[in-house]
Amino acid sequence: MAGMNPATEQQIRASFVNCSKGEAKRMSLPRDLTGRPWDDLDFLGWRDPGAPERGYLVAEHDGRLVGVALRATNQARGGAQRSMCSLCLTVHSGDGTALMTARKPGEAGRQGNSVGAYLCADLDCSLYVRGLKELEPGGRLHETLTLEEKIARTRANVRAFLDKVIG
């Protein structure tokens, strides 16, 4: 399964649906956009190194690029506690997952409505699913699904998350 089409800085900034154009213009984008493994990405996700509570998720959705700004709350769960990412179903211990909330666009967002989910704290779900990023022992549940089925499931979960934010 092919990954995302490479996106430019301008396309990424224009894709955000839940922040102002000024906020999108000021956000820190990944420095290595051209070096990203686009063929292996189901979405582009990153955390702002200057503001660790901020995260961003950009995905192809209904034929267009859609970006959402996220607020992360790292839960201090300790090393023994484990939790699962709701997008890729990777299991992490400690602070490997974070509760991330996306403000809804428009009036709903101005009224304080948001959508939250536990996600991989580094937003590298695509790499975990493909085995391209090292997992801690027990981080991947044994499944009989093929890699293509796991990728399809992750993409469906991203689509469902974006539907909740946009809808």
mmCIF file with all atom_site columns, C-alpha atoms in Angstrom:
data_model
loop_
_atom_site.group_PDB
_atom_site.id
_atom_site.type_symbol
_atom_site.label_atom_id
_atom_site.label_alt_id
_atom_site.label_comp_id
_atom_site.label_asym_id
_atom_site.label_entity_id
_atom_site.label_seq_id
_atom_site.pdbx_PDB_ins_code
_atom_site.Cartn_x
_atom_site.Cartn_y
_atom_site.Cartn_z
_atom_site.occupancy
_atom_site.B_iso_or_equiv
_atom_site.pdbx_formal_charge
_atom_site.auth_seq_id
_atom_site.auth_comp_id
_atom_site.auth_asym_id
_atom_site.auth_atom_id
_atom_site.pdbx_PDB_model_num
ATOM 1   C CA . MET A 1 1   ? 0.000   0.000   0.000  1.00 0.00 ? 1   MET A CA 1
ATOM 2   C CA . ALA A 1 2   ? 1.429   3.314   -1.045 1.00 0.00 ? 2   ALA A CA 1
ATOM 3   C CA . GLY A 1 3   ? 1.778   5.988   1.587  1.00 0.00 ? 3   GLY A CA 1
ATOM 4   C CA . MET A 1 4   ? 1.009   9.677   1.457  1.00 0.00 ? 4   MET A CA 1
ATOM 5   C CA . ASN A 1 5   ? 1.807   11.938  -1.435 1.00 0.00 ? 5   ASN A CA 1
ATOM 6   C CA . PRO A 1 6   ? 4.655   14.257  -0.425 1.00 0.00 ? 6   PRO A CA 1
ATOM 7   C CA . ALA A 1 7   ? 3.300   17.600  0.791  1.00 0.00 ? 7   ALA A CA 1
ATOM 8   C CA . THR A 1 8   ? 4.948   21.000  0.672  1.00 0.00 ? 8   THR A CA 1
ATOM 9   C CA . GLU A 1 9   ? 5.174   23.435  3.567  1.00 0.00 ? 9   GLU A CA 1
ATOM 10  C CA . GLN A 1 10  ? 2.524   25.612  1.904  1.00 0.00 ? 10  GLN A CA 1
ATOM 11  C CA . GLN A 1 11  ? 0.136   22.672  1.410  1.00 0.00 ? 11  GLN A CA 1
ATOM 12  C CA . ILE A 1 12  ? 0.592   21.561  5.012  1.00 0.00 ? 12  ILE A CA 1
ATOM 13  C CA . ARG A 1 13  ? -0.009  25.032  6.466  1.00 0.00 ? 13  ARG A CA 1
ATOM 14  C CA . ALA A 1 14  ? -3.121  25.505  4.277  1.00 0.00 ? 14  ALA A CA 1
ATOM 15  C CA . SER A 1 15  ? -4.569  22.142  5.365  1.00 0.00 ? 15  SER A CA 1
ATOM 16  C CA . PHE A 1 16  ? -5.310  23.031  9.005  1.00 0.00 ? 16  PHE A CA 1
ATOM 17  C CA . VAL A 1 17  ? -9.005  23.159  9.825  1.00 0.00 ? 17  VAL A CA 1
ATOM 18  C CA . ASN A 1 18  ? -8.971  23.908  13.563 1.00 0.00 ? 18  ASN A CA 1
ATOM 19  C CA . CYS A 1 19  ? -6.615  26.848  13.919 1.00 0.00 ? 19  CYS A CA 1
ATOM 20  C CA . SER A 1 20  ? -6.318  30.318  12.421 1.00 0.00 ? 20  SER A CA 1
ATOM 21  C CA . LYS A 1 21  ? -4.230  31.052  9.346  1.00 0.00 ? 21  LYS A CA 1
ATOM 22  C CA . GLY A 1 22  ? -1.877  33.012  11.611 1.00 0.00 ? 22  GLY A CA 1
ATOM 23  C CA . GLU A 1 23  ? -1.449  30.038  13.949 1.00 0.00 ? 23  GLU A CA 1
ATOM 24  C CA . ALA A 1 24  ? -0.819  27.762  10.964 1.00 0.00 ? 24  ALA A CA 1
ATOM 25  C CA . LYS A 1 25  ? 1.746   30.218  9.618  1.00 0.00 ? 25  LYS A CA 1
ATOM 26  C CA . ARG A 1 26  ? 3.583   30.363  12.967 1.00 0.00 ? 26  ARG A CA 1
ATOM 27  C CA . MET A 1 27  ? 3.606   26.626  13.749 1.00 0.00 ? 27  MET A CA 1
ATOM 28  C CA . SER A 1 28  ? 6.900   24.770  13.659 1.00 0.00 ? 28  SER A CA 1
ATOM 29  C CA . LEU A 1 29  ? 6.957   22.265  10.814 1.00 0.00 ? 29  LEU A CA 1
ATOM 30  C CA . PRO A 1 30  ? 9.327   19.309  10.694 1.00 0.00 ? 30  PRO A CA 1
ATOM 31  C CA . ARG A 1 31  ? 12.680  20.438  9.300  1.00 0.00 ? 31  ARG A CA 1
ATOM 32  C CA . ASP A 1 32  ? 13.106  17.304  7.222  1.00 0.00 ? 32  ASP A CA 1
ATOM 33  C CA . LEU A 1 33  ? 9.935   17.442  5.093  1.00 0.00 ? 33  LEU A CA 1
ATOM 34  C CA . THR A 1 34  ? 11.737  16.400  1.924  1.00 0.00 ? 34  THR A CA 1
ATOM 35  C CA . GLY A 1 35  ? 13.487  13.568  3.772  1.00 0.00 ? 35  GLY A CA 1
ATOM 36  C CA . ARG A 1 36  ? 10.332  12.100  5.322  1.00 0.00 ? 36  ARG A CA 1
ATOM 37  C CA . PRO A 1 37  ? 9.540   8.487   4.343  1.00 0.00 ? 37  PRO A CA 1
ATOM 38  C CA . TRP A 1 38  ? 6.328   9.531   2.543  1.00 0.00 ? 38  TRP A CA 1
ATOM 39  C CA . ASP A 1 39  ? 5.798   6.056   1.045  1.00 0.00 ? 39  ASP A CA 1
ATOM 40  C CA . ASP A 1 40  ? 5.621   4.671   4.580  1.00 0.00 ? 40  ASP A CA 1
ATOM 41  C CA . LEU A 1 41  ? 3.365   7.353   6.090  1.00 0.00 ? 41  LEU A CA 1
ATOM 42  C CA . ASP A 1 42  ? -0.374  7.003   6.539  1.00 0.00 ? 42  ASP A CA 1
ATOM 43  C CA . PHE A 1 43  ? -0.347  10.539  7.943  1.00 0.00 ? 43  PHE A CA 1
ATOM 44  C CA . LEU A 1 44  ? 2.231   13.159  8.780  1.00 0.00 ? 44  LEU A CA 1
ATOM 45  C CA . GLY A 1 45  ? 2.428   13.617  12.529 1.00 0.00 ? 45  GLY A CA 1
ATOM 46  C CA . TRP A 1 46  ? 4.870   15.586  14.658 1.00 0.00 ? 46  TRP A CA 1
ATOM 47  C CA . ARG A 1 47  ? 5.337   17.307  17.999 1.00 0.00 ? 47  ARG A CA 1
ATOM 48  C CA . ASP A 1 48  ? 6.557   20.892  18.272 1.00 0.00 ? 48  ASP A CA 1
ATOM 49  C CA . PRO A 1 49  ? 10.046  20.738  19.829 1.00 0.00 ? 49  PRO A CA 1
ATOM 50  C CA . GLY A 1 50  ? 9.623   24.287  21.195 1.00 0.00 ? 50  GLY A CA 1
ATOM 51  C CA . ALA A 1 51  ? 6.202   23.581  22.721 1.00 0.00 ? 51  ALA A CA 1
ATOM 52  C CA . PRO A 1 52  ? 5.985   19.869  23.662 1.00 0.00 ? 52  PRO A CA 1
ATOM 53  C CA . GLU A 1 53  ? 2.271   20.102  24.487 1.00 0.00 ? 53  GLU A CA 1
ATOM 54  C CA . ARG A 1 54  ? 1.556   20.822  20.804 1.00 0.00 ? 54  ARG A CA 1
ATOM 55  C CA . GLY A 1 55  ? 1.218   18.142  18.165 1.00 0.00 ? 55  GLY A CA 1
ATOM 56  C CA . TYR A 1 56  ? 0.004   18.109  14.593 1.00 0.00 ? 56  TYR A CA 1
ATOM 57  C CA . LEU A 1 57  ? -1.588  15.509  12.358 1.00 0.00 ? 57  LEU A CA 1
ATOM 58  C CA . VAL A 1 58  ? -1.999  15.935  8.583  1.00 0.00 ? 58  VAL A CA 1
ATOM 59  C CA . ALA A 1 59  ? -3.663  13.272  6.427  1.00 0.00 ? 59  ALA A CA 1
ATOM 60  C CA . GLU A 1 60  ? -5.312  12.813  3.075  1.00 0.00 ? 60  GLU A CA 1
ATOM 61  C CA . HIS A 1 61  ? -9.034  12.824  3.827  1.00 0.00 ? 61  HIS A CA 1
ATOM 62  C CA . ASP A 1 62  ? -11.858 12.693  1.288  1.00 0.00 ? 62  ASP A CA 1
ATOM 63  C CA . GLY A 1 63  ? -9.530  13.692  -1.526 1.00 0.00 ? 63  GLY A CA 1
ATOM 64  C CA . ARG A 1 64  ? -7.894  16.629  0.229  1.00 0.00 ? 64  ARG A CA 1
ATOM 65  C CA . LEU A 1 65  ? -5.187  17.274  2.768  1.00 0.00 ? 65  LEU A CA 1
ATOM 66  C CA . VAL A 1 66  ? -6.612  17.903  6.252  1.00 0.00 ? 66  VAL A CA 1
ATOM 67  C CA . GLY A 1 67  ? -4.528  19.034  9.199  1.00 0.00 ? 67  GLY A CA 1
ATOM 68  C CA . VAL A 1 68  ? -5.506  19.275  12.854 1.00 0.00 ? 68  VAL A CA 1
ATOM 69  C CA . ALA A 1 69  ? -3.630  20.942  15.671 1.00 0.00 ? 69  ALA A CA 1
ATOM 70  C CA . LEU A 1 70  ? -3.465  18.793  18.809 1.00 0.00 ? 70  LEU A CA 1
ATOM 71  C CA . ARG A 1 71  ? -2.881  19.481  22.488 1.00 0.00 ? 71  ARG A CA 1
ATOM 72  C CA . ALA A 1 72  ? -1.050  16.716  24.291 1.00 0.00 ? 72  ALA A CA 1
ATOM 73  C CA . THR A 1 73  ? -1.325  15.813  27.934 1.00 0.00 ? 73  THR A CA 1
ATOM 74  C CA . ASN A 1 74  ? 1.348   13.334  28.927 1.00 0.00 ? 74  ASN A CA 1
ATOM 75  C CA . GLN A 1 75  ? 0.048   11.146  31.654 1.00 0.00 ? 75  GLN A CA 1
ATOM 76  C CA . ALA A 1 76  ? 2.629   10.225  34.267 1.00 0.00 ? 76  ALA A CA 1
ATOM 77  C CA . ARG A 1 77  ? 1.748   6.546   34.419 1.00 0.00 ? 77  ARG A CA 1
ATOM 78  C CA . GLY A 1 78  ? 5.033   5.083   35.509 1.00 0.00 ? 78  GLY A CA 1
ATOM 79  C CA . GLY A 1 79  ? 7.049   2.429   33.728 1.00 0.00 ? 79  GLY A CA 1
ATOM 80  C CA . ALA A 1 80  ? 4.833   -0.539  34.548 1.00 0.00 ? 80  ALA A CA 1
ATOM 81  C CA . GLN A 1 81  ? 1.560   0.955   33.285 1.00 0.00 ? 81  GLN A CA 1
ATOM 82  C CA . ARG A 1 82  ? 0.795   0.281   29.618 1.00 0.00 ? 82  ARG A CA 1
ATOM 83  C CA . SER A 1 83  ? -1.609  1.951   27.218 1.00 0.00 ? 83  SER A CA 1
ATOM 84  C CA . MET A 1 84  ? -2.562  1.541   23.579 1.00 0.00 ? 84  MET A CA 1
ATOM 85  C CA . CYS A 1 85  ? -2.638  4.055   20.744 1.00 0.00 ? 85  CYS A CA 1
ATOM 86  C CA . SER A 1 86  ? -6.158  4.312   19.346 1.00 0.00 ? 86  SER A CA 1
ATOM 87  C CA . LEU A 1 87  ? -4.869  4.802   15.777 1.00 0.00 ? 87  LEU A CA 1
ATOM 88  C CA . CYS A 1 88  ? -2.265  2.060   15.278 1.00 0.00 ? 88  CYS A CA 1
ATOM 89  C CA . LEU A 1 89  ? -2.980  -0.132  18.341 1.00 0.00 ? 89  LEU A CA 1
ATOM 90  C CA . THR A 1 90  ? 0.659   -0.061  19.436 1.00 0.00 ? 90  THR A CA 1
ATOM 91  C CA . VAL A 1 91  ? 1.087   -0.683  23.166 1.00 0.00 ? 91  VAL A CA 1
ATOM 92  C CA . HIS A 1 92  ? 3.474   1.614   25.044 1.00 0.00 ? 92  HIS A CA 1
ATOM 93  C CA . SER A 1 93  ? 4.560   1.822   28.656 1.00 0.00 ? 93  SER A CA 1
ATOM 94  C CA . GLY A 1 94  ? 5.086   4.993   30.650 1.00 0.00 ? 94  GLY A CA 1
ATOM 95  C CA . ASP A 1 95  ? 4.770   8.145   28.579 1.00 0.00 ? 95  ASP A CA 1
ATOM 96  C CA . GLY A 1 96  ? 4.764   6.394   25.171 1.00 0.00 ? 96  GLY A CA 1
ATOM 97  C CA . THR A 1 97  ? 1.158   7.449   24.647 1.00 0.00 ? 97  THR A CA 1
ATOM 98  C CA . ALA A 1 98  ? -0.434  10.799  25.323 1.00 0.00 ? 98  ALA A CA 1
ATOM 99  C CA . LEU A 1 99  ? -3.993  12.015  25.495 1.00 0.00 ? 99  LEU A CA 1
ATOM 100 C CA . MET A 1 100 ? -4.256  14.346  22.510 1.00 0.00 ? 100 MET A CA 1
ATOM 101 C CA . THR A 1 101 ? -7.188  16.622  21.932 1.00 0.00 ? 101 THR A CA 1
ATOM 102 C CA . ALA A 1 102 ? -8.148  18.452  18.761 1.00 0.00 ? 102 ALA A CA 1
ATOM 103 C CA . ARG A 1 103 ? -10.384 21.486  19.018 1.00 0.00 ? 103 ARG A CA 1
ATOM 104 C CA . LYS A 1 104 ? -13.329 21.250  16.622 1.00 0.00 ? 104 LYS A CA 1
ATOM 105 C CA . PRO A 1 105 ? -13.313 23.826  13.814 1.00 0.00 ? 105 PRO A CA 1
ATOM 106 C CA . GLY A 1 106 ? -15.631 26.824  13.701 1.00 0.00 ? 106 GLY A CA 1
ATOM 107 C CA . GLU A 1 107 ? -18.256 27.717  16.252 1.00 0.00 ? 107 GLU A CA 1
ATOM 108 C CA . ALA A 1 108 ? -18.096 24.334  17.979 1.00 0.00 ? 108 ALA A CA 1
ATOM 109 C CA . GLY A 1 109 ? -14.397 24.864  18.686 1.00 0.00 ? 109 GLY A CA 1
ATOM 110 C CA . ARG A 1 110 ? -14.972 28.403  19.917 1.00 0.00 ? 110 ARG A CA 1
ATOM 111 C CA . GLN A 1 111 ? -17.480 26.938  22.389 1.00 0.00 ? 111 GLN A CA 1
ATOM 112 C CA . GLY A 1 112 ? -14.745 24.626  23.677 1.00 0.00 ? 112 GLY A CA 1
ATOM 113 C CA . ASN A 1 113 ? -15.751 21.392  21.953 1.00 0.00 ? 113 ASN A CA 1
ATOM 114 C CA . SER A 1 114 ? -12.908 19.016  21.178 1.00 0.00 ? 114 SER A CA 1
ATOM 115 C CA . VAL A 1 115 ? -12.173 15.399  20.368 1.00 0.00 ? 115 VAL A CA 1
ATOM 116 C CA . GLY A 1 116 ? -9.576  13.419  22.299 1.00 0.00 ? 116 GLY A CA 1
ATOM 117 C CA . ALA A 1 117 ? -7.798  10.113  21.885 1.00 0.00 ? 117 ALA A CA 1
ATOM 118 C CA . TYR A 1 118 ? -4.758  8.331   23.253 1.00 0.00 ? 118 TYR A CA 1
ATOM 119 C CA . LEU A 1 119 ? -2.119  8.389   20.510 1.00 0.00 ? 119 LEU A CA 1
ATOM 120 C CA . CYS A 1 120 ? 1.537   7.431   20.197 1.00 0.00 ? 120 CYS A CA 1
ATOM 121 C CA . ALA A 1 121 ? 3.243   10.350  21.920 1.00 0.00 ? 121 ALA A CA 1
ATOM 122 C CA . ASP A 1 122 ? 5.673   10.791  19.014 1.00 0.00 ? 122 ASP A CA 1
ATOM 123 C CA . LEU A 1 123 ? 2.889   10.387  16.383 1.00 0.00 ? 123 LEU A CA 1
ATOM 124 C CA . ASP A 1 124 ? 5.007   7.827   14.515 1.00 0.00 ? 124 ASP A CA 1
ATOM 125 C CA . CYS A 1 125 ? 2.155   5.302   14.203 1.00 0.00 ? 125 CYS A CA 1
ATOM 126 C CA . SER A 1 126 ? 2.909   4.540   10.547 1.00 0.00 ? 126 SER A CA 1
ATOM 127 C CA . LEU A 1 127 ? 6.477   3.515   11.369 1.00 0.00 ? 127 LEU A CA 1
ATOM 128 C CA . TYR A 1 128 ? 5.412   1.328   14.304 1.00 0.00 ? 128 TYR A CA 1
ATOM 129 C CA . VAL A 1 129 ? 2.816   -0.503  12.176 1.00 0.00 ? 129 VAL A CA 1
ATOM 130 C CA . ARG A 1 130 ? 5.413   -1.240  9.490  1.00 0.00 ? 130 ARG A CA 1
ATOM 131 C CA . GLY A 1 131 ? 8.073   -2.324  11.987 1.00 0.00 ? 131 GLY A CA 1
ATOM 132 C CA . LEU A 1 132 ? 10.323  0.578   10.924 1.00 0.00 ? 132 LEU A CA 1
ATOM 133 C CA . LYS A 1 133 ? 10.597  2.035   14.413 1.00 0.00 ? 133 LYS A CA 1
ATOM 134 C CA . GLU A 1 134 ? 11.825  0.045   17.377 1.00 0.00 ? 134 GLU A CA 1
ATOM 135 C CA . LEU A 1 135 ? 9.176   -1.077  19.816 1.00 0.00 ? 135 LEU A CA 1
ATOM 136 C CA . GLU A 1 136 ? 9.644   -1.987  23.426 1.00 0.00 ? 136 GLU A CA 1
ATOM 137 C CA . PRO A 1 137 ? 9.134   -5.706  24.202 1.00 0.00 ? 137 PRO A CA 1
ATOM 138 C CA . GLY A 1 138 ? 5.416   -6.513  24.101 1.00 0.00 ? 138 GLY A CA 1
ATOM 139 C CA . GLY A 1 139 ? 4.641   -3.354  22.156 1.00 0.00 ? 139 GLY A CA 1
ATOM 140 C CA . ARG A 1 140 ? 2.968   -5.181  19.316 1.00 0.00 ? 140 ARG A CA 1
ATOM 141 C CA . LEU A 1 141 ? 0.171   -7.594  20.094 1.00 0.00 ? 141 LEU A CA 1
ATOM 142 C CA . HIS A 1 142 ? 0.259   -10.857 18.165 1.00 0.00 ? 142 HIS A CA 1
ATOM 143 C CA . GLU A 1 143 ? -2.246  -10.576 15.342 1.00 0.00 ? 143 GLU A CA 1
ATOM 144 C CA . THR A 1 144 ? -3.042  -12.702 12.341 1.00 0.00 ? 144 THR A CA 1
ATOM 145 C CA . LEU A 1 145 ? -3.673  -9.637  10.163 1.00 0.00 ? 145 LEU A CA 1
ATOM 146 C CA . THR A 1 146 ? -1.371  -8.977  7.237  1.00 0.00 ? 146 THR A CA 1
ATOM 147 C CA . LEU A 1 147 ? 0.675   -5.801  7.108  1.00 0.00 ? 147 LEU A CA 1
ATOM 148 C CA . GLU A 1 148 ? -1.718  -4.428  4.474  1.00 0.00 ? 148 GLU A CA 1
ATOM 149 C CA . GLU A 1 149 ? -4.680  -5.092  6.789  1.00 0.00 ? 149 GLU A CA 1
ATOM 150 C CA . LYS A 1 150 ? -2.917  -3.351  9.703  1.00 0.00 ? 150 LYS A CA 1
ATOM 151 C CA . ILE A 1 151 ? -2.174  -0.348  7.475  1.00 0.00 ? 151 ILE A CA 1
ATOM 152 C CA . ALA A 1 152 ? -5.794  -0.265  6.288  1.00 0.00 ? 152 ALA A CA 1
ATOM 153 C CA . ARG A 1 153 ? -6.994  -0.400  9.909  1.00 0.00 ? 153 ARG A CA 1
ATOM 154 C CA . THR A 1 154 ? -4.680  2.457   10.922 1.00 0.00 ? 154 THR A CA 1
ATOM 155 C CA . ARG A 1 155 ? -5.897  4.560   7.989  1.00 0.00 ? 155 ARG A CA 1
ATOM 156 C CA . ALA A 1 156 ? -9.523  3.814   8.893  1.00 0.00 ? 156 ALA A CA 1
ATOM 157 C CA . ASN A 1 157 ? -8.838  4.873   12.497 1.00 0.00 ? 157 ASN A CA 1
ATOM 158 C CA . VAL A 1 158 ? -7.208  8.129   11.305 1.00 0.00 ? 158 VAL A CA 1
ATOM 159 C CA . ARG A 1 159 ? -10.217 8.757   9.024  1.00 0.00 ? 159 ARG A CA 1
ATOM 160 C CA . ALA A 1 160 ? -12.635 8.120   11.906 1.00 0.00 ? 160 ALA A CA 1
ATOM 161 C CA . PHE A 1 161 ? -10.683 10.480  14.198 1.00 0.00 ? 161 PHE A CA 1
ATOM 162 C CA . LEU A 1 162 ? -10.710 13.230  11.555 1.00 0.00 ? 162 LEU A CA 1
ATOM 163 C CA . ASP A 1 163 ? -14.429 12.631  10.921 1.00 0.00 ? 163 ASP A CA 1
ATOM 164 C CA . LYS A 1 164 ? -15.101 13.224  14.644 1.00 0.00 ? 164 LYS A CA 1
ATOM 165 C CA . VAL A 1 165 ? -13.031 16.416  14.615 1.00 0.00 ? 165 VAL A CA 1
ATOM 166 C CA . ILE A 1 166 ? -14.480 17.831  11.398 1.00 0.00 ? 166 ILE A CA 1
ATOM 167 C CA . GLY A 1 167 ? -18.039 16.512  11.813 1.00 0.00 ? 167 GLY A CA 1
#
